[in-house]
mmCIF file of C-alpha atoms in Angstrom:
data_model
loop_
_atom_site.group_PDB
_atom_site.id
_atom_site.type_symbol
_atom_site.label_atom_id
_atom_site.label_comp_id
_atom_site.label_asym_id
_atom_site.label_seq_id
_atom_site.Cartn_x
_atom_site.Cartn_y
_atom_site.Cartn_z
ATOM 1 C CA MET A 24 0.149 0.076 -0.074
ATOM 2 C CA MET A 25 1.334 3.107 -1.050
ATOM 3 C CA SER A 26 1.945 6.278 1.407
ATOM 4 C CA PRO A 27 0.059 9.728 1.297
ATOM 5 C CA GLU A 28 3.281 10.942 -0.070
ATOM 6 C CA GLU A 29 3.943 8.101 -2.842
ATOM 7 C CA ALA A 30 0.015 8.655 -3.735
ATOM 8 C CA LEU A 31 0.477 11.929 -4.311
ATOM 9 C CA ALA A 32 3.395 11.712 -6.428
ATOM 10 C CA HIS A 33 1.756 8.868 -8.302
ATOM 11 C CA PHE A 34 -1.065 11.037 -8.852
ATOM 12 C CA VAL A 35 1.237 14.095 -10.591
ATOM 13 C CA VAL A 36 3.230 11.674 -12.993
ATOM 14 C CA ALA A 37 0.865 9.165 -13.980
ATOM 15 C CA HIS A 38 -3.420 10.605 -13.845
ATOM 16 C CA PRO A 39 -4.220 10.309 -17.278
ATOM 17 C CA LEU A 40 -5.647 13.602 -19.123
ATOM 18 C CA ALA A 41 -8.299 10.991 -20.391
ATOM 19 C CA GLU A 42 -9.803 10.578 -16.516
ATOM 20 C CA VAL A 43 -9.590 14.114 -15.605
ATOM 21 C CA PRO A 44 -13.633 15.117 -15.547
ATOM 22 C CA ALA A 45 -15.422 17.057 -18.237
ATOM 23 C CA ASP A 46 -16.100 19.642 -15.753
ATOM 24 C CA ALA A 47 -12.184 19.587 -14.132
ATOM 25 C CA LEU A 48 -10.999 20.172 -17.261
ATOM 26 C CA ARG A 49 -12.772 23.423 -18.016
ATOM 27 C CA THR A 50 -11.744 24.975 -15.072
ATOM 28 C CA THR A 51 -8.414 24.144 -15.846
ATOM 29 C CA ARG A 52 -8.452 25.992 -19.416
ATOM 30 C CA ARG A 53 -10.016 28.456 -17.480
ATOM 31 C CA VAL A 54 -6.941 29.181 -15.141
ATOM 32 C CA LEU A 55 -5.209 28.921 -18.261
ATOM 33 C CA LEU A 56 -6.552 31.787 -19.983
ATOM 34 C CA ALA A 57 -6.572 33.747 -16.686
ATOM 35 C CA ALA A 58 -3.215 33.319 -16.061
ATOM 36 C CA SER A 59 -1.792 34.109 -19.411
ATOM 37 C CA SER A 60 -4.025 37.078 -20.033
ATOM 38 C CA THR A 61 -3.202 38.781 -16.764
ATOM 39 C CA GLY A 62 0.332 37.621 -17.284
ATOM 40 C CA VAL A 63 0.193 40.133 -20.407
ATOM 41 C CA ALA A 64 -2.013 42.690 -18.773
ATOM 42 C CA GLY A 65 0.239 43.009 -15.657
ATOM 43 C CA ALA A 66 3.761 43.749 -17.884
ATOM 44 C CA GLY A 67 3.136 47.365 -17.112
ATOM 45 C CA GLU A 68 2.485 47.458 -13.270
ATOM 46 C CA ASP A 69 4.536 48.575 -10.538
ATOM 47 C CA GLY A 70 7.366 46.564 -9.298
ATOM 48 C CA VAL A 71 7.779 44.314 -12.953
ATOM 49 C CA ALA A 72 10.403 46.423 -14.657
ATOM 50 C CA GLU A 73 12.620 46.594 -11.304
ATOM 51 C CA LEU A 74 12.342 42.885 -10.923
ATOM 52 C CA ARG A 75 13.088 42.526 -14.995
ATOM 53 C CA ALA A 76 15.968 44.446 -14.330
ATOM 54 C CA LEU A 77 17.584 42.563 -11.605
ATOM 55 C CA LEU A 78 16.854 38.999 -13.287
ATOM 56 C CA ARG A 79 18.255 40.468 -16.426
ATOM 57 C CA GLU A 80 21.633 41.782 -14.545
ATOM 58 C CA ARG A 81 21.714 38.606 -12.944
ATOM 59 C CA GLY A 82 22.302 36.870 -16.227
ATOM 60 C CA GLY A 83 22.491 32.594 -16.417
ATOM 61 C CA THR A 84 21.756 30.153 -19.566
ATOM 62 C CA PRO A 85 18.788 31.271 -21.775
ATOM 63 C CA GLN A 86 16.523 28.624 -21.077
ATOM 64 C CA ALA A 87 12.795 30.011 -21.081
ATOM 65 C CA THR A 88 10.856 33.306 -22.429
ATOM 66 C CA THR A 89 9.417 35.798 -20.629
ATOM 67 C CA LEU A 90 5.656 36.890 -21.992
ATOM 68 C CA VAL A 91 5.947 40.405 -23.523
ATOM 69 C CA PHE A 92 9.096 41.399 -23.459
ATOM 70 C CA GLY A 93 10.823 37.898 -25.066
ATOM 71 C CA ASP A 94 13.754 37.552 -22.872
ATOM 72 C CA ARG A 95 15.567 34.258 -22.708
ATOM 73 C CA MET A 96 16.737 33.854 -18.944
ATOM 74 C CA PRO A 97 17.063 30.620 -16.883
ATOM 75 C CA ALA A 98 13.999 29.027 -16.271
ATOM 76 C CA VAL A 99 13.749 30.118 -12.565
ATOM 77 C CA ALA A 100 13.642 33.967 -13.641
ATOM 78 C CA ALA A 101 11.654 33.362 -16.418
ATOM 79 C CA ALA A 102 8.571 31.679 -13.760
ATOM 80 C CA GLN A 103 9.485 34.104 -11.320
ATOM 81 C CA LEU A 104 8.945 37.115 -13.412
ATOM 82 C CA ASN A 105 6.304 35.617 -15.350
ATOM 83 C CA GLY A 106 4.410 34.641 -12.452
ATOM 84 C CA THR A 107 4.713 38.503 -10.432
ATOM 85 C CA MET A 108 3.498 39.780 -13.808
ATOM 86 C CA CYS A 109 0.242 36.935 -13.625
ATOM 87 C CA ARG A 110 -0.529 38.466 -10.135
ATOM 88 C CA ALA A 111 0.331 41.849 -10.468
ATOM 89 C CA LEU A 112 -3.460 42.723 -11.585
ATOM 90 C CA ASP A 113 -5.138 40.543 -8.704
ATOM 91 C CA PHE A 114 -7.375 39.440 -11.559
ATOM 92 C CA CYS A 115 -6.371 35.601 -11.705
ATOM 93 C CA ASP A 116 -7.998 32.796 -10.028
ATOM 94 C CA ALA A 117 -8.816 32.303 -6.786
ATOM 95 C CA MET A 118 -9.720 29.793 -4.371
ATOM 96 C CA ALA A 119 -11.247 30.607 -0.634
ATOM 97 C CA PRO A 120 -9.848 31.521 1.751
ATOM 98 C CA GLY A 121 -7.214 32.655 -0.462
ATOM 99 C CA PRO A 122 -4.419 31.214 -2.021
ATOM 100 C CA HIS A 123 -3.819 31.999 -6.053
ATOM 101 C CA PHE A 124 -2.854 29.000 -7.695
ATOM 102 C CA GLY A 125 -2.694 29.692 -11.907
ATOM 103 C CA ALA A 126 -0.542 32.726 -11.434
ATOM 104 C CA ALA A 127 2.411 30.342 -9.994
ATOM 105 C CA LEU A 128 1.483 26.869 -11.874
ATOM 106 C CA VAL A 129 0.766 28.268 -15.395
ATOM 107 C CA PRO A 130 4.399 30.181 -15.528
ATOM 108 C CA ALA A 131 5.973 27.251 -13.832
ATOM 109 C CA CYS A 132 5.257 25.306 -16.485
ATOM 110 C CA LEU A 133 5.789 26.843 -19.342
ATOM 111 C CA ALA A 134 9.400 27.249 -18.056
ATOM 112 C CA ALA A 135 9.352 23.440 -17.844
ATOM 113 C CA ALA A 136 8.351 23.037 -21.295
ATOM 114 C CA GLU A 137 11.275 25.151 -22.419
ATOM 115 C CA LEU A 138 13.227 23.681 -20.301
ATOM 116 C CA ARG A 139 12.484 20.349 -21.557
ATOM 117 C CA GLY A 140 12.430 21.472 -25.484
ATOM 118 C CA GLY A 141 8.229 21.583 -25.965
ATOM 119 C CA CYS A 142 5.495 19.590 -24.609
ATOM 120 C CA SER A 143 2.135 19.374 -26.697
ATOM 121 C CA GLY A 144 -0.926 21.478 -25.579
ATOM 122 C CA ALA A 145 -2.875 17.704 -24.253
ATOM 123 C CA GLU A 146 0.533 17.238 -21.894
ATOM 124 C CA LEU A 147 0.453 20.756 -20.782
ATOM 125 C CA LEU A 148 -3.398 20.589 -19.904
ATOM 126 C CA ALA A 149 -2.852 17.863 -17.717
ATOM 127 C CA ALA A 150 -0.107 19.434 -16.338
ATOM 128 C CA LEU A 151 -1.691 22.049 -15.404
ATOM 129 C CA ALA A 152 -4.641 19.987 -13.903
ATOM 130 C CA VAL A 153 -2.891 17.889 -11.937
ATOM 131 C CA GLY A 154 -1.053 21.319 -10.477
ATOM 132 C CA CYS A 155 -4.171 22.759 -10.042
ATOM 133 C CA GLU A 156 -5.891 19.705 -7.896
ATOM 134 C CA VAL A 157 -2.416 19.076 -5.699
ATOM 135 C CA GLY A 158 -2.690 22.737 -5.060
ATOM 136 C CA ALA A 159 -6.304 22.577 -3.927
ATOM 137 C CA ARG A 160 -5.872 19.685 -1.740
ATOM 138 C CA PHE A 161 -3.170 21.525 0.242
ATOM 139 C CA ASN A 162 -5.465 24.372 0.547
ATOM 140 C CA LEU A 163 -6.808 24.858 4.220
ATOM 141 C CA SER A 164 -9.415 26.379 6.389
ATOM 142 C CA GLU A 165 -8.995 30.105 7.471
ATOM 143 C CA ARG A 166 -8.215 28.857 10.887
ATOM 144 C CA GLN A 167 -5.539 27.050 9.916
ATOM 145 C CA TYR A 168 -3.939 29.606 7.766
ATOM 146 C CA ASP A 169 -4.606 32.410 10.754
ATOM 147 C CA GLY A 170 -2.241 34.945 8.990
ATOM 148 C CA PHE A 171 0.103 32.408 6.557
ATOM 149 C CA ASP A 172 -0.711 33.879 3.055
ATOM 150 C CA PRO A 173 -2.262 30.638 1.312
ATOM 151 C CA THR A 174 -0.216 31.301 -1.722
ATOM 152 C CA GLY A 175 2.653 30.545 -0.332
ATOM 153 C CA ILE A 176 1.701 27.403 1.791
ATOM 154 C CA ALA A 177 -0.469 25.453 -1.082
ATOM 155 C CA ALA A 178 0.573 27.087 -4.188
ATOM 156 C CA VAL A 179 3.805 26.260 -4.325
ATOM 157 C CA PHE A 180 2.579 22.117 -4.515
ATOM 158 C CA ALA A 181 0.328 23.110 -7.063
ATOM 159 C CA ALA A 182 3.682 24.935 -8.920
ATOM 160 C CA THR A 183 5.851 22.177 -8.104
ATOM 161 C CA ALA A 184 3.360 19.731 -9.244
ATOM 162 C CA GLY A 185 2.794 20.971 -12.513
ATOM 163 C CA ALA A 186 6.555 21.335 -13.578
ATOM 164 C CA ALA A 187 7.435 17.461 -12.166
ATOM 165 C CA ARG A 188 4.804 16.743 -14.623
ATOM 166 C CA VAL A 189 6.021 18.491 -17.692
ATOM 167 C CA LEU A 190 9.605 17.721 -17.108
ATOM 168 C CA GLY A 191 8.574 13.900 -17.483
ATOM 169 C CA LEU A 192 9.753 12.987 -13.770
ATOM 170 C CA ASP A 193 9.033 9.497 -12.324
ATOM 171 C CA ALA A 194 6.807 9.045 -8.728
ATOM 172 C CA ALA A 195 10.106 9.392 -6.862
ATOM 173 C CA GLN A 196 11.551 12.333 -8.392
ATOM 174 C CA ALA A 197 7.979 14.026 -7.875
ATOM 175 C CA GLN A 198 7.774 12.433 -4.252
ATOM 176 C CA ARG A 199 11.218 14.450 -3.676
ATOM 177 C CA ALA A 200 10.187 17.817 -5.209
ATOM 178 C CA LEU A 201 7.222 17.326 -3.589
ATOM 179 C CA GLY A 202 8.929 17.206 -0.362
ATOM 180 C CA LEU A 203 11.421 20.306 -1.427
ATOM 181 C CA ALA A 204 8.168 22.256 -1.939
ATOM 182 C CA PHE A 205 7.502 21.844 1.622
ATOM 183 C CA ASN A 206 10.358 23.485 2.470
ATOM 184 C CA ARG A 207 9.357 26.334 0.574
ATOM 185 C CA CYS A 208 6.168 26.943 2.301
ATOM 186 C CA GLY A 209 5.882 30.643 3.635
ATOM 187 C CA GLY A 210 4.542 34.161 3.302
ATOM 188 C CA SER A 211 2.143 36.292 4.980
ATOM 189 C CA PHE A 212 -1.475 38.757 4.659
ATOM 190 C CA GLN A 213 0.710 41.088 6.039
ATOM 191 C CA SER A 214 2.381 41.965 2.616
ATOM 192 C CA HIS A 215 -1.472 42.839 1.454
ATOM 193 C CA ILE A 216 -2.682 44.583 4.784
ATOM 194 C CA ASP A 217 0.508 46.871 4.144
ATOM 195 C CA GLY A 218 -0.179 47.491 0.505
ATOM 196 C CA THR A 219 3.269 46.155 -0.406
ATOM 197 C CA LEU A 220 4.812 44.841 -3.632
ATOM 198 C CA GLY A 221 4.938 41.402 -1.352
ATOM 199 C CA VAL A 222 1.756 40.065 -2.794
ATOM 200 C CA ARG A 223 2.534 40.015 -6.453
ATOM 201 C CA LEU A 224 6.444 39.298 -5.800
ATOM 202 C CA LEU A 225 5.513 36.395 -3.765
ATOM 203 C CA GLN A 226 3.444 35.044 -6.521
ATOM 204 C CA GLY A 227 6.803 35.179 -8.713
ATOM 205 C CA TRP A 228 8.958 32.972 -5.839
ATOM 206 C CA VAL A 229 6.092 30.461 -5.397
ATOM 207 C CA ALA A 230 6.324 29.941 -9.551
ATOM 208 C CA ALA A 231 10.308 29.992 -9.542
ATOM 209 C CA ALA A 232 10.079 27.690 -6.511
ATOM 210 C CA GLY A 233 8.103 24.897 -8.461
ATOM 211 C CA VAL A 234 10.283 25.111 -11.270
ATOM 212 C CA GLU A 235 13.678 24.826 -9.313
ATOM 213 C CA GLY A 236 11.873 22.208 -6.955
ATOM 214 C CA ALA A 237 11.442 20.070 -10.235
ATOM 215 C CA GLN A 238 14.936 20.430 -11.260
ATOM 216 C CA MET A 239 16.356 19.614 -8.386
ATOM 217 C CA ALA A 240 14.600 16.472 -7.928
ATOM 218 C CA GLN A 241 15.151 15.449 -11.497
ATOM 219 C CA ARG A 242 19.115 15.944 -10.455
ATOM 220 C CA GLY A 243 18.932 13.432 -7.254
ATOM 221 C CA LEU A 244 18.310 16.113 -4.911
ATOM 222 C CA THR A 245 16.394 15.294 -1.856
ATOM 223 C CA GLY A 246 14.011 16.696 0.017
ATOM 224 C CA PRO A 247 11.650 14.821 3.300
ATOM 225 C CA LEU A 248 9.784 12.377 2.129
ATOM 226 C CA ASN A 249 7.482 11.930 4.827
ATOM 227 C CA PHE A 250 6.218 15.804 4.270
ATOM 228 C CA LEU A 251 2.688 14.600 5.242
ATOM 229 C CA GLN A 252 3.132 11.604 7.583
ATOM 230 C CA GLY A 253 6.218 12.415 9.199
ATOM 231 C CA VAL A 254 6.233 14.329 12.950
ATOM 232 C CA TYR A 255 6.914 17.852 11.713
ATOM 233 C CA GLY A 256 5.342 17.454 7.952
ATOM 234 C CA PHE A 257 2.576 19.438 6.975
ATOM 235 C CA PRO A 258 -0.354 18.824 8.781
ATOM 236 C CA HIS A 259 2.100 19.239 11.921
ATOM 237 C CA LEU A 260 2.787 22.516 10.996
ATOM 238 C CA TYR A 261 -0.312 24.092 9.426
ATOM 239 C CA GLY A 262 -3.490 21.466 10.136
ATOM 240 C CA ARG A 263 -3.316 23.131 13.962
ATOM 241 C CA GLY A 264 -4.306 19.777 15.042
ATOM 242 C CA THR A 265 -7.197 19.176 12.664
ATOM 243 C CA LEU A 266 -5.643 18.000 9.531
ATOM 244 C CA ALA A 267 -4.581 13.682 8.836
ATOM 245 C CA PRO A 268 -2.289 13.184 6.617
ATOM 246 C CA GLY A 269 -4.542 11.099 4.506
ATOM 247 C CA ASP A 270 -7.136 14.181 4.545
ATOM 248 C CA VAL A 271 -5.286 15.480 1.325
ATOM 249 C CA VAL A 272 -4.925 12.269 -0.944
ATOM 250 C CA ALA A 273 -8.513 11.362 -0.010
ATOM 251 C CA GLY A 274 -10.250 10.417 -3.250
ATOM 252 C CA LEU A 275 -7.429 11.476 -5.160
ATOM 253 C CA GLY A 276 -8.318 11.269 -8.606
ATOM 254 C CA ARG A 277 -12.361 10.363 -8.344
ATOM 255 C CA GLU A 278 -12.828 13.522 -6.517
ATOM 256 C CA TRP A 279 -11.822 16.477 -7.630
ATOM 257 C CA ARG A 280 -11.455 20.153 -5.703
ATOM 258 C CA LEU A 281 -10.167 22.273 -8.082
ATOM 259 C CA GLN A 282 -13.429 22.772 -8.893
ATOM 260 C CA ARG A 283 -13.634 24.902 -5.722
ATOM 261 C CA MET A 284 -11.739 27.316 -7.972
ATOM 262 C CA MET A 285 -13.132 30.994 -8.601
ATOM 263 C CA PHE A 286 -12.917 33.878 -11.240
ATOM 264 C CA LYS A 287 -13.329 37.110 -10.164
ATOM 265 C CA PRO A 288 -16.090 39.286 -11.723
ATOM 266 C CA TYR A 289 -13.987 42.450 -9.747
ATOM 267 C CA PRO A 290 -10.404 43.159 -10.332
ATOM 268 C CA SER A 291 -10.022 43.489 -6.380
ATOM 269 C CA CYS A 292 -9.493 40.735 -3.329
ATOM 270 C CA GLY A 293 -11.505 37.955 -3.239
ATOM 271 C CA ALA A 294 -13.287 39.257 0.114
ATOM 272 C CA THR A 295 -14.262 42.360 -1.955
ATOM 273 C CA GLN A 296 -16.171 40.761 -4.650
ATOM 274 C CA GLY A 297 -19.639 40.314 -2.822
ATOM 275 C CA LEU A 298 -19.722 44.366 -1.404
ATOM 276 C CA THR A 299 -18.531 45.447 -4.842
ATOM 277 C CA GLU A 300 -21.969 43.735 -5.700
ATOM 278 C CA LEU A 301 -24.162 44.642 -3.321
ATOM 279 C CA VAL A 302 -23.144 48.010 -3.551
ATOM 280 C CA LEU A 303 -23.484 48.448 -7.341
ATOM 281 C CA ALA A 304 -26.810 46.818 -7.160
ATOM 282 C CA LEU A 305 -27.977 49.271 -5.272
ATOM 283 C CA VAL A 306 -26.862 52.275 -6.926
ATOM 284 C CA GLN A 307 -28.638 50.895 -9.916
ATOM 285 C CA GLU A 308 -31.665 50.160 -7.905
ATOM 286 C CA ARG A 309 -31.755 53.545 -5.964
ATOM 287 C CA GLY A 310 -29.915 55.403 -8.097
ATOM 288 C CA LEU A 311 -27.251 56.392 -4.928
ATOM 289 C CA THR A 312 -24.490 59.168 -5.592
ATOM 290 C CA ALA A 313 -21.826 60.320 -3.435
ATOM 291 C CA GLU A 314 -23.136 63.375 -2.597
ATOM 292 C CA GLN A 315 -26.598 61.447 -1.201
ATOM 293 C CA VAL A 316 -24.411 58.976 1.138
ATOM 294 C CA ALA A 317 -23.835 59.784 4.454
ATOM 295 C CA GLN A 318 -22.635 56.365 5.591
ATOM 296 C CA VAL A 319 -21.863 53.354 4.888
ATOM 297 C CA GLU A 320 -21.635 50.333 7.450
ATOM 298 C CA VAL A 321 -19.671 46.978 5.670
ATOM 299 C CA ARG A 322 -19.992 43.853 7.827
ATOM 300 C CA GLN A 323 -17.905 40.416 7.248
ATOM 301 C CA PRO A 324 -16.664 37.763 8.970
ATOM 302 C CA PRO A 325 -13.582 38.092 10.784
ATOM 303 C CA TYR A 326 -10.868 36.814 8.489
ATOM 304 C CA SER A 327 -12.114 38.745 5.575
ATOM 305 C CA HIS A 328 -12.677 41.870 7.636
ATOM 306 C CA ARG A 329 -8.984 41.687 9.015
ATOM 307 C CA LEU A 330 -7.843 41.292 5.538
ATOM 308 C CA VAL A 331 -9.663 44.482 3.851
ATOM 309 C CA GLY A 332 -11.306 45.822 6.633
ATOM 310 C CA HIS A 333 -8.550 47.891 8.069
ATOM 311 C CA PRO A 334 -8.246 51.722 7.150
ATOM 312 C CA PHE A 335 -7.327 52.607 4.186
ATOM 313 C CA LYS A 336 -4.092 54.347 3.786
ATOM 314 C CA LEU A 337 -2.602 55.485 0.642
ATOM 315 C CA GLY A 338 1.009 54.372 0.306
ATOM 316 C CA ALA A 339 3.509 53.838 -1.987
ATOM 317 C CA ASN A 340 1.783 50.915 -4.156
ATOM 318 C CA PRO A 341 -2.144 52.309 -4.630
ATOM 319 C CA ARG A 342 -3.409 49.505 -6.598
ATOM 320 C CA VAL A 343 -2.353 47.154 -3.731
ATOM 321 C CA ASP A 344 -3.965 49.768 -1.606
ATOM 322 C CA ALA A 345 -7.185 49.854 -2.891
ATOM 323 C CA GLN A 346 -7.490 46.278 -3.702
ATOM 324 C CA PHE A 347 -7.342 44.807 -0.386
ATOM 325 C CA SER A 348 -9.492 47.767 0.812
ATOM 326 C CA ALA A 349 -13.089 47.353 1.389
ATOM 327 C CA ALA A 350 -13.717 51.035 2.420
ATOM 328 C CA TRP A 351 -12.188 51.817 -0.772
ATOM 329 C CA CYS A 352 -13.975 49.334 -3.314
ATOM 330 C CA VAL A 353 -17.214 50.423 -1.501
ATOM 331 C CA ALA A 354 -16.496 54.150 -2.456
ATOM 332 C CA ASN A 355 -14.993 53.491 -6.175
ATOM 333 C CA ALA A 356 -18.342 51.337 -6.579
ATOM 334 C CA ILE A 357 -20.724 54.206 -5.709
ATOM 335 C CA VAL A 358 -18.514 57.230 -7.089
ATOM 336 C CA ARG A 359 -18.144 55.353 -10.706
ATOM 337 C CA ARG A 360 -21.191 53.092 -10.604
ATOM 338 C CA GLY A 361 -18.578 50.278 -11.875
ATOM 339 C CA SER A 362 -15.315 48.333 -10.673
ATOM 340 C CA THR A 363 -12.980 47.912 -13.510
ATOM 341 C CA LEU A 364 -9.122 47.551 -14.149
ATOM 342 C CA ASP A 365 -8.982 51.067 -15.208
ATOM 343 C CA HIS A 366 -10.310 52.286 -11.952
ATOM 344 C CA PHE A 367 -7.252 50.998 -9.892
ATOM 345 C CA ARG A 368 -4.802 52.654 -11.684
ATOM 346 C CA PRO A 369 -2.822 54.701 -9.336
ATOM 347 C CA GLU A 370 -3.921 58.341 -10.546
ATOM 348 C CA GLN A 371 -8.061 57.179 -10.230
ATOM 349 C CA VAL A 372 -7.072 55.060 -6.882
ATOM 350 C CA ALA A 373 -6.075 58.794 -5.315
ATOM 351 C CA ASP A 374 -8.767 60.499 -7.114
ATOM 352 C CA PRO A 375 -10.479 63.223 -4.527
ATOM 353 C CA ALA A 376 -13.798 62.269 -5.072
ATOM 354 C CA VAL A 377 -13.230 58.507 -4.127
ATOM 355 C CA LEU A 378 -11.444 59.436 -1.068
ATOM 356 C CA ALA A 379 -13.782 61.775 0.137
ATOM 357 C CA LEU A 380 -16.414 58.789 0.195
ATOM 358 C CA VAL A 381 -14.017 55.927 1.549
ATOM 359 C CA ASP A 382 -13.950 58.159 5.131
ATOM 360 C CA ARG A 383 -17.634 57.567 5.473
ATOM 361 C CA VAL A 384 -17.626 53.767 5.001
ATOM 362 C CA HIS A 385 -16.725 51.768 8.110
ATOM 363 C CA THR A 386 -15.690 48.232 8.079
ATOM 364 C CA VAL A 387 -16.856 45.815 11.149
ATOM 365 C CA GLY A 388 -15.449 42.485 11.907
ATOM 366 C CA ASP A 389 -18.615 40.194 12.989
ATOM 367 C CA PRO A 390 -17.989 36.446 14.398
ATOM 368 C CA ALA A 391 -21.421 35.833 14.273
ATOM 369 C CA MET A 392 -21.343 36.147 10.386
ATOM 370 C CA ASP A 393 -18.929 32.943 10.281
ATOM 371 C CA GLU A 394 -21.450 29.851 10.223
ATOM 372 C CA ARG A 395 -22.640 32.345 7.089
ATOM 373 C CA GLY A 396 -19.578 31.378 5.105
ATOM 374 C CA HIS A 397 -16.398 32.663 3.812
ATOM 375 C CA THR A 398 -17.497 35.019 1.407
ATOM 376 C CA ALA A 399 -20.726 36.503 3.772
ATOM 377 C CA VAL A 400 -21.204 40.253 3.849
ATOM 378 C CA ASP A 401 -23.755 42.463 4.605
ATOM 379 C CA VAL A 402 -23.714 46.288 3.345
ATOM 380 C CA ILE A 403 -25.680 49.109 4.932
ATOM 381 C CA VAL A 404 -26.372 52.523 3.112
ATOM 382 C CA THR A 405 -27.836 55.677 5.195
ATOM 383 C CA THR A 406 -28.490 58.573 3.211
ATOM 384 C CA ALA A 407 -28.373 62.004 3.966
ATOM 385 C CA ASP A 408 -32.332 62.383 4.764
ATOM 386 C CA GLY A 409 -31.485 59.018 7.513
ATOM 387 C CA THR A 410 -33.092 56.439 4.702
ATOM 388 C CA ARG A 411 -30.882 52.846 5.529
ATOM 389 C CA HIS A 412 -30.705 50.670 2.577
ATOM 390 C CA THR A 413 -29.803 47.238 3.614
ATOM 391 C CA ARG A 414 -28.315 44.392 1.491
ATOM 392 C CA GLY A 415 -26.508 40.997 2.166
ATOM 393 C CA LEU A 416 -25.221 37.805 0.899
ATOM 394 C CA ASP A 417 -23.598 34.723 1.534
ATOM 395 C CA ILE A 418 -21.574 33.411 -1.393
ATOM 396 C CA ALA A 419 -20.006 36.143 -3.588
ATOM 397 C CA PRO A 420 -19.958 36.135 -7.540
ATOM 398 C CA GLY A 421 -17.942 33.845 -8.875
ATOM 399 C CA PHE A 422 -17.514 31.678 -6.167
ATOM 400 C CA PRO A 423 -18.320 27.860 -6.010
ATOM 401 C CA GLY A 424 -22.307 28.038 -5.960
ATOM 402 C CA ARG A 425 -22.484 31.044 -7.940
ATOM 403 C CA PRO A 426 -20.214 30.361 -10.951
ATOM 404 C CA LEU A 427 -19.386 33.069 -13.870
ATOM 405 C CA SER A 428 -21.014 32.668 -16.970
ATOM 406 C CA ASP A 429 -19.175 31.734 -20.250
ATOM 407 C CA ALA A 430 -20.103 35.113 -21.228
ATOM 408 C CA GLN A 431 -18.911 36.961 -18.232
ATOM 409 C CA HIS A 432 -15.477 34.969 -18.228
ATOM 410 C CA ARG A 433 -15.125 36.258 -22.317
ATOM 411 C CA ALA A 434 -15.624 39.922 -20.533
ATOM 412 C CA ARG A 435 -12.860 39.163 -17.599
#
């Protein structure tokens, strides 16, 4: 009988594309579309030019290609830059309570494909499917993460699994690669709260770690083989007493967790999707204008509130400040009657009309809302004449239970 680690490695290298369910393949294709399109669109965002210059300065063997620029770099470096670009707009795929898989997995697989000398579309799709599934199985609960950035914990396994599949590693090598990935876990939500480029840079590091771990394992370098069952394995470090090693691989290949992926209708944090939708609905239904609004109260579960409910502060990276601010997203939706990529440009984030309304938005973390789910939110808008308009939802748009339509995916 295979150990959980062996079962996971065997799945990574041998699960046939033909046995991936149609709906899981559909999700996988959407992951590829989302990551590649946001990567191209993110090429001009803050930090990309500086990171590109640094990686070019380091030099190295030209093994893989960067998106948009066409630079030839070492595969690890190309994956790092491409991953950073894919996350820059925060408009890629995600999964509750916060990991972003595609923006690391797709760059890792593309770099691995160039290392290998090319791969077919079917091989790439298989690698993306198993990578997404592996990442989904390492995804944790809000309580287990408790401030860790889920991308730095779960997505590193996704990127490593995908790169291992593309490079043609055998099961023993894949197990070593996943053990190395375990040693690369890390990252904090403090990057988001402080409005730093660390959010997108972590995505690049995760993509690079996936390629590097697979390359190392291919050459015989070892990581912990008992990264699930070991006394200091993943469940011990991150499961907080509520995760068993077998939980990660239960139903592997039969039950597909990647279908919990979500795709955002609005280009901001997943915790702002519901409140943006509610505010836009009120604006449309009631014809509300910023001048009419005396106060807005936003109530969220504590996990979401800690991430986006802090007071808005305009800092060195305005897009990040806005992406992870409930107050700014509410004010923007009221003032501009929409929420688009252009609204998050630095000069738009600093628009005095939006900032004036931000000061009238108050956020509350309500523990009683936990039972309603990760994306639950209530919005109460009070107008100057004292009228209160209240709206609420439990499942935000784009999340499982409320997926985007094909037309909405194309519109993104």
